[in-house]
mmCIF file of N, CA and C in Angstrom:
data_model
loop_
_atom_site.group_PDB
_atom_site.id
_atom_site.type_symbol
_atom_site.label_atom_id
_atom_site.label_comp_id
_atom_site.label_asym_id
_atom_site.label_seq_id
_atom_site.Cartn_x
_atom_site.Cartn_y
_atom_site.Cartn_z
ATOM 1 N N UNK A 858 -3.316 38.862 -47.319
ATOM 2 C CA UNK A 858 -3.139 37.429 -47.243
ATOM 3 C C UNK A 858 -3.533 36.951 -45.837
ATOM 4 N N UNK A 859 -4.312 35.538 -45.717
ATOM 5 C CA UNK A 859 -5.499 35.416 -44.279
ATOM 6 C C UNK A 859 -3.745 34.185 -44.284
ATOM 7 N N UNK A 860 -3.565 33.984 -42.673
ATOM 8 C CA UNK A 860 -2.640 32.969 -42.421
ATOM 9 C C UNK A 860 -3.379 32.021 -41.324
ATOM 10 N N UNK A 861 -3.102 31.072 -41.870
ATOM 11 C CA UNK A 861 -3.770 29.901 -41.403
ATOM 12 C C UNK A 861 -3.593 29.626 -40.161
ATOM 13 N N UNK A 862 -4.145 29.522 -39.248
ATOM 14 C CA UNK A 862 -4.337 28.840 -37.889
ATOM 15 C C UNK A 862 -2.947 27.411 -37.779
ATOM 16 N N UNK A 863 -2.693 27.826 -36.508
ATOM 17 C CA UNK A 863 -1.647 26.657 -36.095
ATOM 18 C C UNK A 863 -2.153 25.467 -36.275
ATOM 19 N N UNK A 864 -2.007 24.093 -35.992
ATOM 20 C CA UNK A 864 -2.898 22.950 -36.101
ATOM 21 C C UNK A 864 -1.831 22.055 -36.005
ATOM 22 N N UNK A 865 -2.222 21.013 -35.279
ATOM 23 C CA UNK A 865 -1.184 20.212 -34.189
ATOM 24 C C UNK A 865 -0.683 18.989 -35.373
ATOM 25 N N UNK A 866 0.395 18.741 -35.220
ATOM 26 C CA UNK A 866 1.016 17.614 -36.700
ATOM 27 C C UNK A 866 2.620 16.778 -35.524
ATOM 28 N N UNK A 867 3.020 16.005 -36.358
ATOM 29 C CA UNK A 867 3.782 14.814 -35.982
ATOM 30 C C UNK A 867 5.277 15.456 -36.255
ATOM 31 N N UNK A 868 6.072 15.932 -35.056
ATOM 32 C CA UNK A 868 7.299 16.067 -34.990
ATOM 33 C C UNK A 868 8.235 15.012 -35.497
ATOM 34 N N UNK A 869 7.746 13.851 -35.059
ATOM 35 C CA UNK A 869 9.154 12.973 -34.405
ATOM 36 C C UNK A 869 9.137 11.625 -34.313
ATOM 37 N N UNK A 870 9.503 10.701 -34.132
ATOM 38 C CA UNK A 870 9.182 9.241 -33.494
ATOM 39 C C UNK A 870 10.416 9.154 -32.307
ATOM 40 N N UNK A 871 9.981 9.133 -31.229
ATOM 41 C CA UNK A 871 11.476 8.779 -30.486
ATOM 42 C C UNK A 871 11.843 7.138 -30.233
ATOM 43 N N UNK A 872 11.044 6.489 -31.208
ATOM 44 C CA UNK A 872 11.391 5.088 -31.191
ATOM 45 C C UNK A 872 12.420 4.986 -32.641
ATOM 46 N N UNK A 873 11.688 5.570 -33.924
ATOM 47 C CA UNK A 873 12.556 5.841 -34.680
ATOM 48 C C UNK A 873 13.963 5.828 -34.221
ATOM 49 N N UNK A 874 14.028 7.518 -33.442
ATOM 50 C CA UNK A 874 15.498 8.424 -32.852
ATOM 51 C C UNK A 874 15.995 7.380 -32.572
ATOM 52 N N UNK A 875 15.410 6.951 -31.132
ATOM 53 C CA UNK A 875 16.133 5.548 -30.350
ATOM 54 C C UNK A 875 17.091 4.496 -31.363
ATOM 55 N N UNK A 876 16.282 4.369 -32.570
ATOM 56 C CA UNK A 876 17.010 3.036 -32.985
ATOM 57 C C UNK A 876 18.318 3.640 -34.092
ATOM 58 N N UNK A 877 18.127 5.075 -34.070
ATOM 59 C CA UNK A 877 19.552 5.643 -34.876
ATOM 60 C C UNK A 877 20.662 6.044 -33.588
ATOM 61 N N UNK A 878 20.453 6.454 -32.779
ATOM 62 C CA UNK A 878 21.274 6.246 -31.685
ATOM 63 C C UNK A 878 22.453 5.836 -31.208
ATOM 64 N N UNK A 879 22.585 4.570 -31.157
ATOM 65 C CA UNK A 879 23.641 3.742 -31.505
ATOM 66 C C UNK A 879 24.757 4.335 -31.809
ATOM 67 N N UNK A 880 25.747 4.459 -30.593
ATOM 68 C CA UNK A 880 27.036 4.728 -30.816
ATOM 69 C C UNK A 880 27.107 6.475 -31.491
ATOM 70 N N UNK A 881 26.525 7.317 -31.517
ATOM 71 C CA UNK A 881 25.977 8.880 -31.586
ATOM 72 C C UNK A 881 26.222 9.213 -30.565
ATOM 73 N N UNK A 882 26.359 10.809 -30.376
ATOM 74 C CA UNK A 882 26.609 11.707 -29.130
ATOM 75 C C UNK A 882 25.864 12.731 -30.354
ATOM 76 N N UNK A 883 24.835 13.062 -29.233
ATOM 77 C CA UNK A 883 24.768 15.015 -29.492
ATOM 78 C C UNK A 883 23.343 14.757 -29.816
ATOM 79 N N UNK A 884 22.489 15.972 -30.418
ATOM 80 C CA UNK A 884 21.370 16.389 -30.490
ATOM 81 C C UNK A 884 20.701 15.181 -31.873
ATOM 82 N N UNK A 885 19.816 14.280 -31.645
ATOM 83 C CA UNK A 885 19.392 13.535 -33.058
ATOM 84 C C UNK A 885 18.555 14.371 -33.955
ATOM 85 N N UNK A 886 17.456 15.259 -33.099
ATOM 86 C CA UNK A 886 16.603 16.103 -33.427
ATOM 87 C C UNK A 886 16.407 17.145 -32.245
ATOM 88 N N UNK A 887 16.063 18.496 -33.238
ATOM 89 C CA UNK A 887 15.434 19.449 -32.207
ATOM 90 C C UNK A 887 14.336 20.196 -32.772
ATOM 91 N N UNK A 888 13.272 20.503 -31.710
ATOM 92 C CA UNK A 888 12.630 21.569 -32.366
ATOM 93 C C UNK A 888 12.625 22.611 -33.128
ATOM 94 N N UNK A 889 12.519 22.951 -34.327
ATOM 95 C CA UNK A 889 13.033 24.107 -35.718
ATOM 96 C C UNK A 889 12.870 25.136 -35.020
ATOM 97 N N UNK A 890 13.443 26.280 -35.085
ATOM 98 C CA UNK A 890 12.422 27.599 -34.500
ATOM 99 C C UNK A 890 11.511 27.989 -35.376
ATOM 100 N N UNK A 891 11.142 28.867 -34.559
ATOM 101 C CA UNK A 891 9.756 29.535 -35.350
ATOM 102 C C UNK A 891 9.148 29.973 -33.934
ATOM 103 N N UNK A 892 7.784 30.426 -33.932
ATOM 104 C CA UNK A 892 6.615 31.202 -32.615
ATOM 105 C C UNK A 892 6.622 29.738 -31.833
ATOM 106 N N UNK A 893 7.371 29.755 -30.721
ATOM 107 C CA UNK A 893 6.734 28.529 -30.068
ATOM 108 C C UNK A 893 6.610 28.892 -28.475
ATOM 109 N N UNK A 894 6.729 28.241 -27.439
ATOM 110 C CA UNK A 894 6.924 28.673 -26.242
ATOM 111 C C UNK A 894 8.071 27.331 -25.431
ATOM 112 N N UNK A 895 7.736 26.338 -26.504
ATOM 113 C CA UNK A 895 8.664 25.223 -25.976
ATOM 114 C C UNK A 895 10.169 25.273 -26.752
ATOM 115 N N UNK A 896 11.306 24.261 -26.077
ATOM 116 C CA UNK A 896 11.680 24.007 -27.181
ATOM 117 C C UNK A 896 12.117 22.735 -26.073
ATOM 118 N N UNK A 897 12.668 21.585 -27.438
ATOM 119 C CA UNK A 897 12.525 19.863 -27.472
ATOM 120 C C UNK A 897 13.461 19.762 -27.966
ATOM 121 N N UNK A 898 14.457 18.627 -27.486
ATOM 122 C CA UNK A 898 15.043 17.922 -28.650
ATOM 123 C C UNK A 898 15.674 16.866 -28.092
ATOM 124 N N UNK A 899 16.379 15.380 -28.680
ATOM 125 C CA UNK A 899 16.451 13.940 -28.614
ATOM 126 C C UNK A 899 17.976 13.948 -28.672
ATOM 127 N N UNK A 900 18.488 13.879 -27.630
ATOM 128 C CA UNK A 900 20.249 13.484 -27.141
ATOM 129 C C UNK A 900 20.092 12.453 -27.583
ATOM 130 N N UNK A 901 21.555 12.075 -28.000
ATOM 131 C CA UNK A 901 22.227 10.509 -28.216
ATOM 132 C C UNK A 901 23.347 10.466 -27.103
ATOM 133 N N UNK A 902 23.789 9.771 -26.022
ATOM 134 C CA UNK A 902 24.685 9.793 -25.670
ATOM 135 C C UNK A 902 25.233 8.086 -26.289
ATOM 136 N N UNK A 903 26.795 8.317 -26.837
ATOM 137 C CA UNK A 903 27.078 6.828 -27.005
ATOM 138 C C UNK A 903 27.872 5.978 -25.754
ATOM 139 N N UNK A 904 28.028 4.821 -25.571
ATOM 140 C CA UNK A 904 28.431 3.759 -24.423
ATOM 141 C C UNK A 904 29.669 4.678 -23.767
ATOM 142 N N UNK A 905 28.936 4.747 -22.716
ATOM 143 C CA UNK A 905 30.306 5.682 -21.814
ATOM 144 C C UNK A 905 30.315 6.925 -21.915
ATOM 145 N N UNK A 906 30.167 7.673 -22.761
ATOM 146 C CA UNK A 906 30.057 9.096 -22.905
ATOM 147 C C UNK A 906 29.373 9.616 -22.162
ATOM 148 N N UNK A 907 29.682 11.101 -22.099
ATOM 149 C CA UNK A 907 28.982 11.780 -20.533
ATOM 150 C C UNK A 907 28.926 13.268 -20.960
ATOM 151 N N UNK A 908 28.131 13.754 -20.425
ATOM 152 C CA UNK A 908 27.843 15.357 -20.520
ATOM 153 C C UNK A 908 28.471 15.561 -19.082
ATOM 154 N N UNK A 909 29.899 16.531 -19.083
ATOM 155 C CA UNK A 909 30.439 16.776 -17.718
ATOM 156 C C UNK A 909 29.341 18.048 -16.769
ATOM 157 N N UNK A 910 29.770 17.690 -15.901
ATOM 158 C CA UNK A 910 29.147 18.166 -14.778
ATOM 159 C C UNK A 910 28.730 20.067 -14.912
ATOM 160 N N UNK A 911 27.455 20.771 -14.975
ATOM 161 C CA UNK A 911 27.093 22.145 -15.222
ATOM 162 C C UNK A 911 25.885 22.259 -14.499
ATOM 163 N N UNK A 912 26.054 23.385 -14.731
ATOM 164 C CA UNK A 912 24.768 24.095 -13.908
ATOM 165 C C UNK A 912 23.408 24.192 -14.929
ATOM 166 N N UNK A 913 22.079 23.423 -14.638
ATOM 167 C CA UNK A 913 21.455 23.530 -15.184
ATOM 168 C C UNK A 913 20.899 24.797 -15.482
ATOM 169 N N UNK A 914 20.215 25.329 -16.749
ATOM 170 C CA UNK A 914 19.420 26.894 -17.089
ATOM 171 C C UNK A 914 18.437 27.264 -16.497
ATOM 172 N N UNK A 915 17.969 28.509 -16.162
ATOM 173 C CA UNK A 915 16.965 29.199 -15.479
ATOM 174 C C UNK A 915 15.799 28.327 -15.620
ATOM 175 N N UNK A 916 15.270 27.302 -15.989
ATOM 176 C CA UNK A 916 14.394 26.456 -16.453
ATOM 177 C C UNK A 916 13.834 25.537 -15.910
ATOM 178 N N UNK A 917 13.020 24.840 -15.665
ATOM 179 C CA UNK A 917 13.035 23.619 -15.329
ATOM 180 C C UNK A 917 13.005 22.687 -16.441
ATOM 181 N N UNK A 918 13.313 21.196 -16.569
ATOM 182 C CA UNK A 918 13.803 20.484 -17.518
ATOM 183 C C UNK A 918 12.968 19.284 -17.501
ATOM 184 N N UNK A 919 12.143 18.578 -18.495
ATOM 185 C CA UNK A 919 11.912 17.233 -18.037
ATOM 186 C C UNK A 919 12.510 16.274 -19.444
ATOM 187 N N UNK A 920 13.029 14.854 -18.850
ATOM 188 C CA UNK A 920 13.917 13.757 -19.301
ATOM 189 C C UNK A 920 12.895 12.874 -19.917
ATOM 190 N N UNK A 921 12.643 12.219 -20.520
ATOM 191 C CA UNK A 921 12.188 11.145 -20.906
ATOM 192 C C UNK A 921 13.101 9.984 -21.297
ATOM 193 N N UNK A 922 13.820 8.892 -20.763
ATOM 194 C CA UNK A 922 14.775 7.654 -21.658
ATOM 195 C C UNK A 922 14.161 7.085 -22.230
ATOM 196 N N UNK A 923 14.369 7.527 -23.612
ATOM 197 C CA UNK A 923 13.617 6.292 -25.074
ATOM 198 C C UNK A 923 14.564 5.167 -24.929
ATOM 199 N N UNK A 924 15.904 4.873 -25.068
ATOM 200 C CA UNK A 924 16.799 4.131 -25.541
ATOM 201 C C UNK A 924 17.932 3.983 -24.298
ATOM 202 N N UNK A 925 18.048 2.794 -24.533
ATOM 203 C CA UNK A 925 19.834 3.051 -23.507
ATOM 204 C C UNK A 925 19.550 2.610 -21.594
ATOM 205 N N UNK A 926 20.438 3.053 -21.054
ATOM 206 C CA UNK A 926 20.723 3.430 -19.411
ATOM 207 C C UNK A 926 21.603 4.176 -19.527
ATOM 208 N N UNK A 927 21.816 5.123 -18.094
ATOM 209 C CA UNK A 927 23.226 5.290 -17.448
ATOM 210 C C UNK A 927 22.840 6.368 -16.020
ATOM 211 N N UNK A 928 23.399 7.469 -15.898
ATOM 212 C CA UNK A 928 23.558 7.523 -14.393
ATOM 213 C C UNK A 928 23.193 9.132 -14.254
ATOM 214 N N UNK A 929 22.522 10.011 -13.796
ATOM 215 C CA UNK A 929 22.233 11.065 -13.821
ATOM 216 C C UNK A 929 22.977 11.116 -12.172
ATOM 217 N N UNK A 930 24.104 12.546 -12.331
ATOM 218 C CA UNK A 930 24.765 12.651 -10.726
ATOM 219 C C UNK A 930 24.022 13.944 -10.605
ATOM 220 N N UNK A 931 24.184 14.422 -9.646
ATOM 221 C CA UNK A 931 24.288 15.867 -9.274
ATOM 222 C C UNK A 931 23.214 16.089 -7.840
ATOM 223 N N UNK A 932 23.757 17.449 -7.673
ATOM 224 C CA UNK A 932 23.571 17.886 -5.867
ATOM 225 C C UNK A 932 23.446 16.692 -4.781
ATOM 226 N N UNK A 933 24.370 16.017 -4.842
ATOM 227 C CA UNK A 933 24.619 15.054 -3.997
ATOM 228 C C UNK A 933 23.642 13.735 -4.342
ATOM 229 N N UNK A 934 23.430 13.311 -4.957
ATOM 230 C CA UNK A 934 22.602 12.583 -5.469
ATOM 231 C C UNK A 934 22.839 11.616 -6.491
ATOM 232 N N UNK A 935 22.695 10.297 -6.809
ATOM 233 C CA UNK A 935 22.771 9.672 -8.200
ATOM 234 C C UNK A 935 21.745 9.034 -8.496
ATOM 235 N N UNK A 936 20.744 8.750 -9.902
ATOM 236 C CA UNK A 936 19.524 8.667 -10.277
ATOM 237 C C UNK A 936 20.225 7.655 -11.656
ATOM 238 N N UNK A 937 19.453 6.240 -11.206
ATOM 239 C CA UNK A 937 19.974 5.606 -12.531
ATOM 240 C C UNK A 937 18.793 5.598 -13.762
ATOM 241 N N UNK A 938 18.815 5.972 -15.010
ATOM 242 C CA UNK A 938 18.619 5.772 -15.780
ATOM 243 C C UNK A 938 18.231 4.732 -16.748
ATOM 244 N N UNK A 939 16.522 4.680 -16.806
ATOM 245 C CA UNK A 939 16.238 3.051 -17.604
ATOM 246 C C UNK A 939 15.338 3.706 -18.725
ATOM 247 N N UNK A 940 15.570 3.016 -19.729
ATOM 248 C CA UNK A 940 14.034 3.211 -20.593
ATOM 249 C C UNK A 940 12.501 3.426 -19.688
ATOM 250 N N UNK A 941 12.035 4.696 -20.199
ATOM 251 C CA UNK A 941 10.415 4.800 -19.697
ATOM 252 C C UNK A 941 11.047 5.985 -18.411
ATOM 253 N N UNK A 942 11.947 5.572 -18.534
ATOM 254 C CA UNK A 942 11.776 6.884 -17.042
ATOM 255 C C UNK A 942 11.675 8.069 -17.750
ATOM 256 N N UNK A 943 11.085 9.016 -16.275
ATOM 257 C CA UNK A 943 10.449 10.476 -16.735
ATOM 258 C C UNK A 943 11.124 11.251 -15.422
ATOM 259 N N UNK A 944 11.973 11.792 -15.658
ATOM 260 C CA UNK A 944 12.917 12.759 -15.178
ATOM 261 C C UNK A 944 12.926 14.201 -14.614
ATOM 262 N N UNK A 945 12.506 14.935 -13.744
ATOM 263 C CA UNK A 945 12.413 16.073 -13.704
ATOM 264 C C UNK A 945 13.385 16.695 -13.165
ATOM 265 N N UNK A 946 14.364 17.599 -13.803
ATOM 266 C CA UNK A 946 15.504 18.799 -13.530
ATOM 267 C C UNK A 946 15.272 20.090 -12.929
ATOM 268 N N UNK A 947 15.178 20.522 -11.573
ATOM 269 C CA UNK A 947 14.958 21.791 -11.686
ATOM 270 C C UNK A 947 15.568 23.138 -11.978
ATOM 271 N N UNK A 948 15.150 23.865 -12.129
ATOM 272 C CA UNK A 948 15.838 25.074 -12.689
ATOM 273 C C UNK A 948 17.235 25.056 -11.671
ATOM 274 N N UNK A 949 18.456 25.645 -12.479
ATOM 275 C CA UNK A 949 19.964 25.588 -12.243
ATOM 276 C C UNK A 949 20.591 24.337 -11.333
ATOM 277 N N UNK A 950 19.658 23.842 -11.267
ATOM 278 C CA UNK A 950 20.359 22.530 -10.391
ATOM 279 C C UNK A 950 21.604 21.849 -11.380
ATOM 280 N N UNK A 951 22.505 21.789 -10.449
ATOM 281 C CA UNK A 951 23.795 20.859 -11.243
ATOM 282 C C UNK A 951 23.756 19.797 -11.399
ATOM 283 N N UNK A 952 24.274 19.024 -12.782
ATOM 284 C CA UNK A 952 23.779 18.170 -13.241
ATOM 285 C C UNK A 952 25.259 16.954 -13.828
ATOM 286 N N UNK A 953 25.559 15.911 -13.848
ATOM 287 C CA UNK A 953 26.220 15.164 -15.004
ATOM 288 C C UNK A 953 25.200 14.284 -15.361
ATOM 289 N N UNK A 954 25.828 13.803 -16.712
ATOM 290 C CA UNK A 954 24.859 12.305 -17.375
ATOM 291 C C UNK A 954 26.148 11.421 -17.517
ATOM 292 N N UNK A 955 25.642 9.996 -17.092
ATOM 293 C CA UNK A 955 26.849 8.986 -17.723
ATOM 294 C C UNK A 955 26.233 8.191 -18.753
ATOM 295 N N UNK A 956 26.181 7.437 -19.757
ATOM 296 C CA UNK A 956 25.612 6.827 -20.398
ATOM 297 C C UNK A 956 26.464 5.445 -19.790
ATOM 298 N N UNK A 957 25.463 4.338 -20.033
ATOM 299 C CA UNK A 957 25.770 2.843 -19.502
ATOM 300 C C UNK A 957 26.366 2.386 -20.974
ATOM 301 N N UNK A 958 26.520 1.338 -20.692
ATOM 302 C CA UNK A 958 26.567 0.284 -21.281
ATOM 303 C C UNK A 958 26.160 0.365 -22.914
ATOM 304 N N UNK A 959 24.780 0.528 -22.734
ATOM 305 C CA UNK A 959 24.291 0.423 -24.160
ATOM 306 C C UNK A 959 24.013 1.904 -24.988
ATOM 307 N N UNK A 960 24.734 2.613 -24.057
ATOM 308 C CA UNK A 960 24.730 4.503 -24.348
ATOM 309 C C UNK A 960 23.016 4.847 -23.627
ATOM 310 N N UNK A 961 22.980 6.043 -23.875
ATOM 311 C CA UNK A 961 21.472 6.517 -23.610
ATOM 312 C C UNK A 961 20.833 7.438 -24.705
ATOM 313 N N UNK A 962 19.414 7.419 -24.586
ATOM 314 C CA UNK A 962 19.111 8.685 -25.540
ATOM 315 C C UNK A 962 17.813 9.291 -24.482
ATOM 316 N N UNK A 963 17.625 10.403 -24.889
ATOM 317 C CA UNK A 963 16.394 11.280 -24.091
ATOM 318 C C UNK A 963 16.074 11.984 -24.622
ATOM 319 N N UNK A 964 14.490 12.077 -24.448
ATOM 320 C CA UNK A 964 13.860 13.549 -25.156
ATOM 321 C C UNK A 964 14.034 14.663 -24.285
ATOM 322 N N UNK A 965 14.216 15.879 -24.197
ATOM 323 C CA UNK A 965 14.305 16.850 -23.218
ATOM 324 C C UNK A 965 13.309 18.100 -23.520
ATOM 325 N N UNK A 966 12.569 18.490 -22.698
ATOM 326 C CA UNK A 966 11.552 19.702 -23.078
ATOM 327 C C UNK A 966 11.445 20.450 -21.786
ATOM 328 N N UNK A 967 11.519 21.723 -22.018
ATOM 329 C CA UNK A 967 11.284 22.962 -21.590
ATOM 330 C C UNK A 967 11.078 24.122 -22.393
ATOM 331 N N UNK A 968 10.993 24.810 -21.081
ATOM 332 C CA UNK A 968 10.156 26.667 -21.957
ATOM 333 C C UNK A 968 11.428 26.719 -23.049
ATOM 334 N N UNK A 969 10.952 27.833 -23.559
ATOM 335 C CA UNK A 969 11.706 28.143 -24.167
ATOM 336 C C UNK A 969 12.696 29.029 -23.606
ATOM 337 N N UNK A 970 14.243 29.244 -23.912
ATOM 338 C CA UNK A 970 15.048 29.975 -23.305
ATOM 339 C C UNK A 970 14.795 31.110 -24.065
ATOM 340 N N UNK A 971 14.841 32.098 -23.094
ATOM 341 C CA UNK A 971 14.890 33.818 -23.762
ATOM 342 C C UNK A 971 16.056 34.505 -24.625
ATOM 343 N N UNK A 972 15.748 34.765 -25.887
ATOM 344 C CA UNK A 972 17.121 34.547 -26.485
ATOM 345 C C UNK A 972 18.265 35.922 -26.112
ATOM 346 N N UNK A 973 18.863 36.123 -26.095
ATOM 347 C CA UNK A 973 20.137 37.177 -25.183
ATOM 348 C C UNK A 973 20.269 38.205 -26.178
ATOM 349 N N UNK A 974 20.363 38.072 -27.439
ATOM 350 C CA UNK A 974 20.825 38.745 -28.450
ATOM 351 C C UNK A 974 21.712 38.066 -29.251
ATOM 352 N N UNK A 975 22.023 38.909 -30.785
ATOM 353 C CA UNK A 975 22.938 37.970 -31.526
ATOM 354 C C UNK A 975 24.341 38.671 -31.866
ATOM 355 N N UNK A 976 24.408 39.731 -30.880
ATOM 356 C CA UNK A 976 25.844 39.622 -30.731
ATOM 357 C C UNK A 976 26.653 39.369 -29.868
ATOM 358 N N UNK A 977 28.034 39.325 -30.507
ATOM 359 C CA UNK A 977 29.194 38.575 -29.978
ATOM 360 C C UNK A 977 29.388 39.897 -28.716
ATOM 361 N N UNK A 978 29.702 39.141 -27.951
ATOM 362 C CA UNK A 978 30.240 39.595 -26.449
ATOM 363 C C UNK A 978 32.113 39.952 -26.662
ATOM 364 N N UNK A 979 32.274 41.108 -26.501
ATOM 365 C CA UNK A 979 33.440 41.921 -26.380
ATOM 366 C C UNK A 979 34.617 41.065 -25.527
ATOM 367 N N UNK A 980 35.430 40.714 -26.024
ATOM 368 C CA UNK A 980 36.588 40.381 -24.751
ATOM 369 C C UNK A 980 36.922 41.745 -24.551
ATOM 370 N N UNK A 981 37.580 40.828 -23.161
ATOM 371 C CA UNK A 981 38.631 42.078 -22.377
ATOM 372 C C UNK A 981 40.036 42.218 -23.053
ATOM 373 N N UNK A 982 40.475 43.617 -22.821
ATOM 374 C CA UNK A 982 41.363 43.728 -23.436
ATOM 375 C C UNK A 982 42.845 43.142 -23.184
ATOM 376 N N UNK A 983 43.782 42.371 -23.965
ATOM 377 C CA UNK A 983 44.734 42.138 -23.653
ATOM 378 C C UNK A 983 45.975 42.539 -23.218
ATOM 379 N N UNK A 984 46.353 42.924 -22.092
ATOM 380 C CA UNK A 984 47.413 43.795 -21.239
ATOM 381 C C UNK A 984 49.142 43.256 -21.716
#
């Protein structure tokens, strides 16, 4: 069996995403797996909600705001958040998001993370 060549096709609309948004928290869409080298996907944050403060992944990260405002903190720094902005995270840099007013949404893309394995990690034993 001959398998067909990759060939480039339409993920997404993040104007669509944007307009489901609204009052949502969490992932709207992400890239499926499968052979890729990226992976993508479209946060909702709703009015006020916030991703607390972490250490970004071995990665570097870039933001796009489809929808919304609010407040990107981290390493001493605060970066406000408008539609059209294009964001760059660098690898482990610490990070919060605040969403404004009208919440926020963002596309986010980087490499792909290397996957660890799929098993569960052993606790320590209880004394």
């Amino acid at each position: 069996m001959t398998s067909m060549p990759p060939v480039p096709h339409r993920m997404a609309n993040t104007a669509d995403l944007a307009a489901q948004a609204a009052g949502r928290n969490g992932a709207l869409w992400k890239l499926e797996p499968g052979q890729r080298d990226l992976d993508a996907n479209v946060i909702a944050l709703a009015p006020g909600a916030e991703i607390g403060e972490h250490a970004g992944p071995e990665l570097d990260v870039l933001l796009h705001v489809v929808a919304g405002s609010g407040t990107l903190h981290g390493e001493g720094t605060t970066v406000q958040l408008a539609v059209g902005d294009v964001v760059y995270l660098p690898a482990r840099a610490r990070r919060r998001f605040v969403a404004g007013e009208q919440g926020l949404c963002y596309f986010s893309v980087h490499q792909r993370k290397k996957t660890v394995g799929l098993m569960p990690a052993r606790r320590p034993s209880e004394s």
